[in-house]
Amino acid sequence: MPLLETSAALTQLPLVTLYLSERCNSRCVTCDYWRFGKQDVTVEAVRGLLPALRQLQTEVVLLSGGEPLLHPQWAEIAALLRGQHIGRWLLSSGLSLAKHARRVSELIDIVTVSLDGTNAATYERIRGLDAFDKVCEGITALADIGVAVTVRVTLQRANFEELPRFVSLARELGARQVSFLAVDVGNPHAFARRDALPLATALGPGQVGQLSEQVEQLIASCAEDFASGFIAESPRRLRHIVAYFRALCGGGAFPPVRCNAPEFSGVIDAHGALHPCFFIKGPGGRSAVPDLRAALEDRQYRQLRSEIRAGARPECATCVCSMWHEGGPVLAVPGRPGRPQHA
Ligand code: SF4
Ligand code: SF4
């Protein structure tokens, strides 16, 4: 590969994903965090990060993991960010949301809950727990007290036939938006996977045709939901998911990916390491805590961003969560323009 020009260091980082904990209370079949995760970020580490977040004009911190609500001091961390006028976006399994609803409503701007089934059996098959009702209860508890809560669905073999039902269920639960991703089956870094990749969760060739029909029916019957943003993805993006599954079956090329996530965001894990996105491991080198700016300036990190920008990373070719953002706020009321779009 020809030598690439090293990217300049970033001077702004509007979106930072921060893993509060590697531990998780879910048992997803596609993930190993719940098996091996131990580390929590410390409150002191987050406090130390605040000056860099200010200097980098960070608008939003996405609190993720693992399950962030397992961190015994998650509220203290959220309050620290609120004190800096940094938006708080929580990505949660939803299992303890009902318990924390009041505190979440005080400290979090938007909550995204992973809900991979529309009934108890599908939910348990994918998430490993009999907890469908508990998660739904958490979503409605938040919606009832006015929290902006959105539902995220990872489409896969066990749930793709429920595609239209996810839209109606999200509405019944009071969510403001439902979004869809394809299951990732190729990336060991994402989800801390140590064992075999979960290839069996992808759709088979016959199922891809079924999903394609479902998607076209949804596009035809839910025009208002696409227009309002209640369904977060565009029709083009849903067809992209079909093309991704078709490519996994050998039925064509992977759909083109457009992504500038590493140019406007970064992922800091519970150990303080910086990564350019969820799927690509950072170079190690300098810790992002407390000096996030130094980690961004690190030569290896800039080189990695150059490779990504040049399309030289294999992870990007099969990515299920590419993002594109061209300025404007990175967090807005769901359904309105301004958030990074899956590209
Ligand atoms: S995918 Fe997310 S919710 Fe599921 S076990 Fe992994 S970290 Fe937990
Ligand atoms: S396309 Fe995916 S893997 Fe590549 S930089 Fe974007 S988020 Fe990361």
mmCIF file of C-alpha atoms and ligand atoms in Angstrom:
data_model
loop_
_atom_site.group_PDB
_atom_site.id
_atom_site.type_symbol
_atom_site.label_atom_id
_atom_site.label_comp_id
_atom_site.label_asym_id
_atom_site.label_seq_id
_atom_site.Cartn_x
_atom_site.Cartn_y
_atom_site.Cartn_z
ATOM 1 C CA MET A 1 0.000 0.000 0.000
ATOM 2 C CA PRO A 2 1.398 3.456 -0.857
ATOM 3 C CA LEU A 3 2.286 5.662 2.081
ATOM 4 C CA LEU A 4 -0.641 7.869 3.036
ATOM 5 C CA GLU A 5 -0.355 11.444 4.135
ATOM 6 C CA THR A 6 -0.964 11.537 7.876
ATOM 7 C CA SER A 7 -4.181 13.320 8.867
ATOM 8 C CA ALA A 8 -3.910 16.542 10.815
ATOM 9 C CA ALA A 9 -4.845 16.289 14.481
ATOM 10 C CA LEU A 10 -8.497 17.030 15.176
ATOM 11 C CA THR A 11 -9.189 20.328 16.879
ATOM 12 C CA GLN A 12 -12.867 19.599 17.490
ATOM 13 C CA LEU A 13 -14.623 16.413 18.557
ATOM 14 C CA PRO A 14 -18.365 17.085 18.718
ATOM 15 C CA LEU A 15 -19.283 13.499 19.641
ATOM 16 C CA VAL A 16 -17.461 11.282 22.140
ATOM 17 C CA THR A 17 -18.587 7.764 22.991
ATOM 18 C CA LEU A 18 -17.535 6.843 26.509
ATOM 19 C CA TYR A 19 -17.789 3.288 27.801
ATOM 20 C CA LEU A 20 -18.710 3.586 31.469
ATOM 21 C CA SER A 21 -18.433 -0.134 32.040
ATOM 22 C CA GLU A 22 -17.435 -3.287 30.217
ATOM 23 C CA ARG A 23 -19.842 -5.226 32.372
ATOM 24 C CA CYS A 24 -23.306 -5.976 31.074
ATOM 25 C CA ASN A 25 -26.572 -7.315 32.443
ATOM 26 C CA SER A 26 -27.673 -8.603 29.056
ATOM 27 C CA ARG A 27 -26.554 -11.911 27.522
ATOM 28 C CA CYS A 28 -26.569 -11.195 23.795
ATOM 29 C CA VAL A 29 -25.522 -14.096 21.594
ATOM 30 C CA THR A 30 -23.440 -11.803 19.371
ATOM 31 C CA CYS A 31 -21.378 -10.240 22.167
ATOM 32 C CA ASP A 32 -18.772 -11.214 24.741
ATOM 33 C CA TYR A 33 -18.815 -8.165 27.007
ATOM 34 C CA TRP A 34 -21.164 -9.914 29.402
ATOM 35 C CA ARG A 35 -18.841 -12.935 29.618
ATOM 36 C CA PHE A 36 -15.514 -11.226 30.234
ATOM 37 C CA GLY A 37 -16.100 -7.509 30.938
ATOM 38 C CA LYS A 38 -14.781 -6.306 34.288
ATOM 39 C CA GLN A 39 -13.576 -2.739 33.951
ATOM 40 C CA ASP A 40 -15.453 0.419 34.972
ATOM 41 C CA VAL A 41 -14.196 3.895 34.144
ATOM 42 C CA THR A 42 -13.492 5.938 37.266
ATOM 43 C CA VAL A 43 -15.227 9.170 38.143
ATOM 44 C CA GLU A 44 -11.803 10.748 38.539
ATOM 45 C CA ALA A 45 -10.880 9.747 34.996
ATOM 46 C CA VAL A 46 -14.013 11.416 33.660
ATOM 47 C CA ARG A 47 -13.360 14.491 35.766
ATOM 48 C CA GLY A 48 -9.867 14.620 34.311
ATOM 49 C CA LEU A 49 -11.284 14.411 30.804
ATOM 50 C CA LEU A 50 -13.513 17.461 31.167
ATOM 51 C CA PRO A 51 -10.957 20.169 30.209
ATOM 52 C CA ALA A 52 -10.154 18.312 26.974
ATOM 53 C CA LEU A 53 -13.850 17.906 26.168
ATOM 54 C CA ARG A 54 -14.289 21.637 26.659
ATOM 55 C CA GLN A 55 -11.293 22.454 24.455
ATOM 56 C CA LEU A 56 -12.514 20.085 21.756
ATOM 57 C CA GLN A 57 -15.984 21.634 21.912
ATOM 58 C CA THR A 58 -17.593 18.283 22.556
ATOM 59 C CA GLU A 59 -21.351 18.685 22.280
ATOM 60 C CA VAL A 60 -22.476 15.221 23.251
ATOM 61 C CA VAL A 61 -21.114 12.247 25.151
ATOM 62 C CA LEU A 62 -22.747 8.937 24.294
ATOM 63 C CA LEU A 63 -22.649 6.843 27.468
ATOM 64 C CA SER A 64 -22.214 3.261 26.400
ATOM 65 C CA GLY A 65 -20.429 0.007 27.266
ATOM 66 C CA GLY A 66 -21.322 -2.776 28.333
ATOM 67 C CA GLU A 67 -24.293 -1.467 30.205
ATOM 68 C CA PRO A 68 -23.596 2.059 31.487
ATOM 69 C CA LEU A 69 -26.293 1.899 34.154
ATOM 70 C CA LEU A 70 -24.322 -0.876 35.893
ATOM 71 C CA HIS A 71 -21.688 1.693 36.812
ATOM 72 C CA PRO A 72 -22.435 2.509 40.459
ATOM 73 C CA GLN A 73 -21.625 6.196 39.828
ATOM 74 C CA TRP A 74 -23.199 6.647 36.399
ATOM 75 C CA ALA A 75 -25.366 9.483 37.720
ATOM 76 C CA GLU A 76 -22.348 11.312 39.138
ATOM 77 C CA ILE A 77 -20.605 11.029 35.780
ATOM 78 C CA ALA A 78 -23.680 12.275 33.914
ATOM 79 C CA ALA A 79 -23.942 15.181 36.351
ATOM 80 C CA LEU A 80 -20.300 16.093 35.705
ATOM 81 C CA LEU A 81 -21.028 16.302 31.975
ATOM 82 C CA ARG A 82 -24.213 18.251 32.570
ATOM 83 C CA GLY A 83 -22.175 20.717 34.629
ATOM 84 C CA GLN A 84 -20.097 21.378 31.504
ATOM 85 C CA HIS A 85 -23.240 21.788 29.352
ATOM 86 C CA ILE A 86 -22.301 18.671 27.401
ATOM 87 C CA GLY A 87 -25.273 16.685 26.102
ATOM 88 C CA ARG A 88 -25.789 13.186 27.514
ATOM 89 C CA TRP A 89 -26.986 10.371 25.276
ATOM 90 C CA LEU A 90 -27.454 6.988 26.949
ATOM 91 C CA LEU A 91 -27.270 3.687 25.075
ATOM 92 C CA SER A 92 -28.798 1.005 27.267
ATOM 93 C CA SER A 93 -29.944 -2.599 27.278
ATOM 94 C CA GLY A 94 -33.006 -1.225 29.041
ATOM 95 C CA LEU A 95 -32.997 -3.905 31.728
ATOM 96 C CA SER A 96 -32.768 -1.504 34.645
ATOM 97 C CA LEU A 97 -34.332 1.565 33.070
ATOM 98 C CA ALA A 98 -37.589 1.314 34.990
ATOM 99 C CA LYS A 99 -35.634 1.348 38.248
ATOM 100 C CA HIS A 100 -33.546 4.356 37.210
ATOM 101 C CA ALA A 101 -36.233 6.239 35.267
ATOM 102 C CA ARG A 102 -36.502 9.278 37.518
ATOM 103 C CA ARG A 103 -32.734 9.830 37.744
ATOM 104 C CA VAL A 104 -32.332 9.229 34.006
ATOM 105 C CA SER A 105 -34.997 11.838 33.288
ATOM 106 C CA GLU A 106 -33.031 14.382 35.324
ATOM 107 C CA LEU A 107 -29.617 13.682 33.856
ATOM 108 C CA ILE A 108 -29.949 12.312 30.321
ATOM 109 C CA ASP A 109 -31.135 14.063 27.157
ATOM 110 C CA ILE A 110 -31.833 11.074 24.932
ATOM 111 C CA VAL A 111 -31.970 7.346 25.706
ATOM 112 C CA THR A 112 -31.563 4.668 23.042
ATOM 113 C CA VAL A 113 -32.701 1.196 24.055
ATOM 114 C CA SER A 114 -31.727 -1.987 22.237
ATOM 115 C CA LEU A 115 -34.852 -4.027 21.619
ATOM 116 C CA ASP A 116 -34.228 -6.964 19.325
ATOM 117 C CA GLY A 117 -37.539 -8.782 19.596
ATOM 118 C CA THR A 118 -41.213 -7.863 19.472
ATOM 119 C CA ASN A 119 -42.176 -10.664 21.834
ATOM 120 C CA ALA A 120 -40.652 -12.532 24.762
ATOM 121 C CA ALA A 121 -39.514 -15.560 22.740
ATOM 122 C CA THR A 122 -37.604 -13.631 20.076
ATOM 123 C CA TYR A 123 -36.126 -11.298 22.635
ATOM 124 C CA GLU A 124 -34.811 -14.195 24.699
ATOM 125 C CA ARG A 125 -33.423 -16.010 21.660
ATOM 126 C CA ILE A 126 -31.269 -12.997 20.788
ATOM 127 C CA ARG A 127 -30.586 -11.331 24.109
ATOM 128 C CA GLY A 128 -30.317 -14.500 26.201
ATOM 129 C CA LEU A 129 -32.767 -13.378 28.877
ATOM 130 C CA ASP A 130 -36.472 -13.598 29.551
ATOM 131 C CA ALA A 131 -36.706 -9.830 29.926
ATOM 132 C CA PHE A 132 -38.878 -8.504 27.107
ATOM 133 C CA ASP A 133 -41.558 -7.166 29.450
ATOM 134 C CA LYS A 134 -38.978 -5.567 31.714
ATOM 135 C CA VAL A 135 -37.365 -3.674 28.834
ATOM 136 C CA CYS A 136 -40.739 -2.539 27.495
ATOM 137 C CA GLU A 137 -41.629 -1.372 30.997
ATOM 138 C CA GLY A 138 -38.427 0.686 31.097
ATOM 139 C CA ILE A 139 -39.167 2.340 27.762
ATOM 140 C CA THR A 140 -42.711 3.294 28.749
ATOM 141 C CA ALA A 141 -41.555 4.488 32.175
ATOM 142 C CA LEU A 142 -39.211 6.944 30.476
ATOM 143 C CA ALA A 143 -41.689 7.978 27.801
ATOM 144 C CA ASP A 144 -44.365 8.615 30.425
ATOM 145 C CA ILE A 145 -42.183 11.134 32.210
ATOM 146 C CA GLY A 146 -41.258 12.887 28.981
ATOM 147 C CA VAL A 147 -37.799 11.484 28.256
ATOM 148 C CA ALA A 148 -36.863 11.275 24.570
ATOM 149 C CA VAL A 149 -36.417 7.538 24.167
ATOM 150 C CA THR A 150 -35.611 5.763 20.920
ATOM 151 C CA VAL A 151 -35.569 2.077 20.062
ATOM 152 C CA ARG A 152 -32.718 0.397 18.184
ATOM 153 C CA VAL A 153 -33.194 -2.935 16.449
ATOM 154 C CA THR A 154 -30.369 -5.134 15.222
ATOM 155 C CA LEU A 155 -31.892 -7.066 12.336
ATOM 156 C CA GLN A 156 -30.818 -10.676 12.095
ATOM 157 C CA ARG A 157 -32.066 -14.148 11.233
ATOM 158 C CA ALA A 158 -34.120 -14.534 14.412
ATOM 159 C CA ASN A 159 -36.097 -11.289 14.104
ATOM 160 C CA PHE A 160 -36.174 -9.994 10.516
ATOM 161 C CA GLU A 161 -39.710 -11.296 9.972
ATOM 162 C CA GLU A 162 -40.866 -8.917 12.697
ATOM 163 C CA LEU A 163 -39.696 -5.796 10.846
ATOM 164 C CA PRO A 164 -43.124 -4.088 10.527
ATOM 165 C CA ARG A 165 -44.100 -5.061 14.065
ATOM 166 C CA PHE A 166 -41.026 -3.260 15.449
ATOM 167 C CA VAL A 167 -42.398 -0.003 14.061
ATOM 168 C CA SER A 168 -45.834 -0.418 15.625
ATOM 169 C CA LEU A 169 -44.360 -1.665 18.918
ATOM 170 C CA ALA A 170 -42.032 1.327 19.190
ATOM 171 C CA ARG A 171 -45.030 3.606 18.764
ATOM 172 C CA GLU A 172 -47.104 1.729 21.342
ATOM 173 C CA LEU A 173 -44.281 1.996 23.872
ATOM 174 C CA GLY A 174 -44.075 5.762 23.412
ATOM 175 C CA ALA A 175 -40.663 5.819 21.713
ATOM 176 C CA ARG A 176 -39.910 8.814 19.539
ATOM 177 C CA GLN A 177 -37.997 6.870 16.938
ATOM 178 C CA VAL A 178 -37.074 3.379 15.814
ATOM 179 C CA SER A 179 -33.823 2.633 14.007
ATOM 180 C CA PHE A 180 -32.506 -0.483 12.304
ATOM 181 C CA LEU A 181 -29.028 -1.908 11.867
ATOM 182 C CA ALA A 182 -27.876 -5.188 10.373
ATOM 183 C CA VAL A 183 -26.155 -7.617 12.698
ATOM 184 C CA ASP A 184 -22.365 -7.430 12.458
ATOM 185 C CA VAL A 185 -20.840 -10.846 11.874
ATOM 186 C CA GLY A 186 -17.342 -9.950 10.756
ATOM 187 C CA ASN A 187 -15.679 -7.879 13.390
ATOM 188 C CA PRO A 188 -13.969 -9.290 16.496
ATOM 189 C CA HIS A 189 -13.125 -5.885 18.029
ATOM 190 C CA ALA A 190 -16.768 -4.812 18.175
ATOM 191 C CA PHE A 191 -18.535 -6.554 21.037
ATOM 192 C CA ALA A 192 -15.206 -7.757 22.496
ATOM 193 C CA ARG A 193 -15.561 -11.093 20.738
ATOM 194 C CA ARG A 194 -13.073 -13.796 21.640
ATOM 195 C CA ASP A 195 -14.695 -16.860 20.129
ATOM 196 C CA ALA A 196 -16.046 -17.655 16.678
ATOM 197 C CA LEU A 197 -17.869 -14.891 14.845
ATOM 198 C CA PRO A 198 -21.676 -15.223 14.998
ATOM 199 C CA LEU A 199 -22.145 -16.091 11.316
ATOM 200 C CA ALA A 200 -25.321 -18.066 11.991
ATOM 201 C CA THR A 201 -27.132 -14.886 13.016
ATOM 202 C CA ALA A 202 -26.986 -13.538 9.455
ATOM 203 C CA LEU A 203 -29.775 -14.227 6.952
ATOM 204 C CA GLY A 204 -29.616 -17.116 4.504
ATOM 205 C CA PRO A 205 -30.179 -16.561 0.757
ATOM 206 C CA GLY A 206 -33.920 -17.324 0.836
ATOM 207 C CA GLN A 207 -34.397 -15.070 3.830
ATOM 208 C CA VAL A 208 -32.725 -12.154 2.075
ATOM 209 C CA GLY A 209 -35.500 -12.208 -0.536
ATOM 210 C CA GLN A 210 -38.087 -12.227 2.249
ATOM 211 C CA LEU A 211 -36.428 -9.292 3.987
ATOM 212 C CA SER A 212 -36.303 -7.388 0.705
ATOM 213 C CA GLU A 213 -40.062 -7.836 0.298
ATOM 214 C CA GLN A 214 -40.661 -6.731 3.894
ATOM 215 C CA VAL A 215 -38.551 -3.637 3.380
ATOM 216 C CA GLU A 216 -40.369 -2.681 0.189
ATOM 217 C CA GLN A 217 -43.728 -3.155 1.914
ATOM 218 C CA LEU A 218 -42.594 -0.990 4.814
ATOM 219 C CA ILE A 219 -41.418 1.725 2.441
ATOM 220 C CA ALA A 220 -44.758 1.640 0.639
ATOM 221 C CA SER A 221 -46.920 1.574 3.757
ATOM 222 C CA CYS A 222 -45.050 3.869 6.169
ATOM 223 C CA ALA A 223 -44.243 6.909 4.046
ATOM 224 C CA GLU A 224 -45.232 9.271 6.855
ATOM 225 C CA ASP A 225 -42.986 7.517 9.357
ATOM 226 C CA PHE A 226 -40.019 7.887 7.021
ATOM 227 C CA ALA A 227 -40.874 11.516 6.308
ATOM 228 C CA SER A 228 -41.274 12.405 9.994
ATOM 229 C CA GLY A 229 -38.106 10.567 10.991
ATOM 230 C CA PHE A 230 -39.998 8.156 13.252
ATOM 231 C CA ILE A 231 -38.231 5.485 11.236
ATOM 232 C CA ALA A 232 -34.681 6.795 11.488
ATOM 233 C CA GLU A 233 -33.324 5.169 8.347
ATOM 234 C CA SER A 234 -34.125 6.348 4.866
ATOM 235 C CA PRO A 235 -35.579 3.811 2.403
ATOM 236 C CA ARG A 236 -32.165 3.782 0.740
ATOM 237 C CA ARG A 237 -30.535 2.827 4.015
ATOM 238 C CA LEU A 238 -32.971 -0.051 4.592
ATOM 239 C CA ARG A 239 -32.208 -1.341 1.093
ATOM 240 C CA HIS A 240 -28.539 -1.063 2.040
ATOM 241 C CA ILE A 241 -29.197 -3.520 4.889
ATOM 242 C CA VAL A 242 -30.769 -5.970 2.416
ATOM 243 C CA ALA A 243 -27.745 -5.598 0.114
ATOM 244 C CA TYR A 244 -25.402 -6.251 3.042
ATOM 245 C CA PHE A 245 -27.120 -9.541 3.888
ATOM 246 C CA ARG A 246 -27.206 -10.479 0.202
ATOM 247 C CA ALA A 247 -23.459 -9.870 -0.058
ATOM 248 C CA LEU A 248 -22.837 -12.052 3.001
ATOM 249 C CA CYS A 249 -24.576 -14.847 1.083
ATOM 250 C CA GLY A 250 -22.289 -14.275 -1.886
ATOM 251 C CA GLY A 251 -25.058 -12.619 -3.909
ATOM 252 C CA GLY A 252 -23.180 -9.493 -4.913
ATOM 253 C CA ALA A 253 -20.774 -6.840 -3.678
ATOM 254 C CA PHE A 254 -21.152 -5.188 -0.300
ATOM 255 C CA PRO A 255 -22.957 -1.873 -0.701
ATOM 256 C CA PRO A 256 -20.683 1.177 -0.759
ATOM 257 C CA VAL A 257 -19.968 2.752 2.620
ATOM 258 C CA ARG A 258 -19.686 6.463 3.238
ATOM 259 C CA CYS A 259 -18.355 7.309 6.675
ATOM 260 C CA ASN A 260 -16.542 10.126 8.388
ATOM 261 C CA ALA A 261 -17.150 8.973 11.971
ATOM 262 C CA PRO A 262 -13.447 9.240 12.934
ATOM 263 C CA GLU A 263 -13.408 12.878 11.768
ATOM 264 C CA PHE A 264 -16.085 14.105 14.182
ATOM 265 C CA SER A 265 -16.130 11.479 16.934
ATOM 266 C CA GLY A 266 -14.070 9.055 18.957
ATOM 267 C CA VAL A 267 -14.657 6.124 21.268
ATOM 268 C CA ILE A 268 -13.009 6.004 24.694
ATOM 269 C CA ASP A 269 -13.222 2.594 26.312
ATOM 270 C CA ALA A 270 -13.431 1.823 30.029
ATOM 271 C CA HIS A 271 -9.614 1.498 30.173
ATOM 272 C CA GLY A 272 -9.126 4.976 28.672
ATOM 273 C CA ALA A 273 -7.988 3.834 25.224
ATOM 274 C CA LEU A 274 -9.088 5.859 22.190
ATOM 275 C CA HIS A 275 -10.605 4.202 19.112
ATOM 276 C CA PRO A 276 -11.710 5.869 15.874
ATOM 277 C CA CYS A 277 -15.084 4.127 15.931
ATOM 278 C CA PHE A 278 -16.879 1.168 17.401
ATOM 279 C CA PHE A 279 -15.417 -1.318 14.920
ATOM 280 C CA ILE A 280 -11.767 -0.343 14.545
ATOM 281 C CA LYS A 281 -9.355 -0.756 17.409
ATOM 282 C CA GLY A 282 -7.192 2.269 18.158
ATOM 283 C CA PRO A 283 -3.408 2.015 18.048
ATOM 284 C CA GLY A 284 -2.985 1.905 21.833
ATOM 285 C CA GLY A 285 -0.139 4.293 22.392
ATOM 286 C CA ARG A 286 -1.346 7.271 24.396
ATOM 287 C CA SER A 287 -4.281 6.994 26.754
ATOM 288 C CA ALA A 288 -7.162 9.366 26.064
ATOM 289 C CA VAL A 289 -7.520 9.964 29.778
ATOM 290 C CA PRO A 290 -6.919 12.603 30.855
ATOM 291 C CA ASP A 291 -5.260 14.073 27.769
ATOM 292 C CA LEU A 292 -7.637 13.309 24.938
ATOM 293 C CA ARG A 293 -6.015 15.959 22.787
ATOM 294 C CA ALA A 294 -2.620 14.272 23.020
ATOM 295 C CA ALA A 295 -4.176 10.950 22.048
ATOM 296 C CA LEU A 296 -5.804 12.591 19.021
ATOM 297 C CA GLU A 297 -2.479 14.121 18.039
ATOM 298 C CA ASP A 298 -0.643 10.828 18.348
ATOM 299 C CA ARG A 299 1.035 10.029 15.038
ATOM 300 C CA GLN A 300 -0.226 6.441 14.922
ATOM 301 C CA TYR A 301 -3.764 7.589 15.591
ATOM 302 C CA ARG A 302 -3.585 10.168 12.801
ATOM 303 C CA GLN A 303 -2.151 7.530 10.486
ATOM 304 C CA LEU A 304 -5.060 5.254 11.298
ATOM 305 C CA ARG A 305 -7.529 8.020 10.431
ATOM 306 C CA SER A 306 -5.724 8.518 7.139
ATOM 307 C CA GLU A 307 -6.082 4.839 6.304
ATOM 308 C CA ILE A 308 -9.788 4.946 7.092
ATOM 309 C CA ARG A 309 -10.285 8.076 5.034
ATOM 310 C CA ALA A 310 -8.468 6.488 2.110
ATOM 311 C CA GLY A 311 -10.739 3.446 2.248
ATOM 312 C CA ALA A 312 -7.831 1.203 3.161
ATOM 313 C CA ARG A 313 -9.421 -0.512 6.169
ATOM 314 C CA PRO A 314 -11.214 -3.828 5.540
ATOM 315 C CA GLU A 315 -13.590 -3.206 8.459
ATOM 316 C CA CYS A 316 -15.190 -0.332 6.552
ATOM 317 C CA ALA A 317 -16.074 -2.414 3.499
ATOM 318 C CA THR A 318 -18.494 -4.560 5.530
ATOM 319 C CA CYS A 319 -19.495 -2.011 8.154
ATOM 320 C CA VAL A 320 -23.084 -2.078 9.419
ATOM 321 C CA CYS A 321 -22.944 1.314 11.137
ATOM 322 C CA SER A 322 -21.223 3.844 8.908
ATOM 323 C CA MET A 323 -21.961 7.447 9.843
ATOM 324 C CA TRP A 324 -21.833 10.733 8.011
ATOM 325 C CA HIS A 325 -21.943 14.163 9.582
ATOM 326 C CA GLU A 326 -21.317 17.511 7.944
ATOM 327 C CA GLY A 327 -21.684 20.041 10.712
ATOM 328 C CA GLY A 328 -24.698 21.170 12.680
ATOM 329 C CA PRO A 329 -25.645 19.722 16.051
ATOM 330 C CA VAL A 330 -24.799 16.064 16.654
ATOM 331 C CA LEU A 331 -27.725 15.562 19.014
ATOM 332 C CA ALA A 332 -31.213 16.787 18.245
ATOM 333 C CA VAL A 333 -34.725 15.701 18.992
ATOM 334 C CA PRO A 334 -35.179 12.360 17.203
ATOM 335 C CA GLY A 335 -36.749 12.733 13.836
ATOM 336 C CA ARG A 336 -35.403 16.196 13.213
ATOM 337 C CA PRO A 337 -32.316 16.966 11.142
ATOM 338 C CA GLY A 338 -28.997 17.409 12.867
ATOM 339 C CA ARG A 339 -27.902 13.979 14.057
ATOM 340 C CA PRO A 340 -25.230 12.027 12.208
ATOM 341 C CA GLN A 341 -26.936 9.832 9.641
ATOM 342 C CA HIS A 342 -26.161 6.233 8.848
ATOM 343 C CA ALA A 343 -24.697 6.452 5.382
HETATM 344 S S1 SF4 B 1 -24.501 -6.266 22.816
HETATM 345 FE FE1 SF4 B 1 -24.634 -4.604 24.303
HETATM 346 S S2 SF4 B 1 -26.400 -5.157 25.608
HETATM 347 FE FE2 SF4 B 1 -25.763 -7.027 24.530
HETATM 348 S S3 SF4 B 1 -24.340 -8.083 25.965
HETATM 349 FE FE3 SF4 B 1 -23.121 -6.803 24.546
HETATM 350 S S4 SF4 B 1 -22.815 -4.858 25.617
HETATM 351 FE FE4 SF4 B 1 -24.524 -5.938 26.603
HETATM 352 S S1 SF4 B 2 -17.256 2.683 8.067
HETATM 353 FE FE1 SF4 B 2 -17.582 1.622 10.017
HETATM 354 S S2 SF4 B 2 -15.599 0.672 10.438
HETATM 355 FE FE2 SF4 B 2 -15.231 2.281 8.945
HETATM 356 S S3 SF4 B 2 -14.746 4.128 10.130
HETATM 357 FE FE3 SF4 B 2 -16.938 4.160 9.730
HETATM 358 S S4 SF4 B 2 -17.851 3.232 11.565
HETATM 359 FE FE4 SF4 B 2 -15.671 2.646 11.514
#
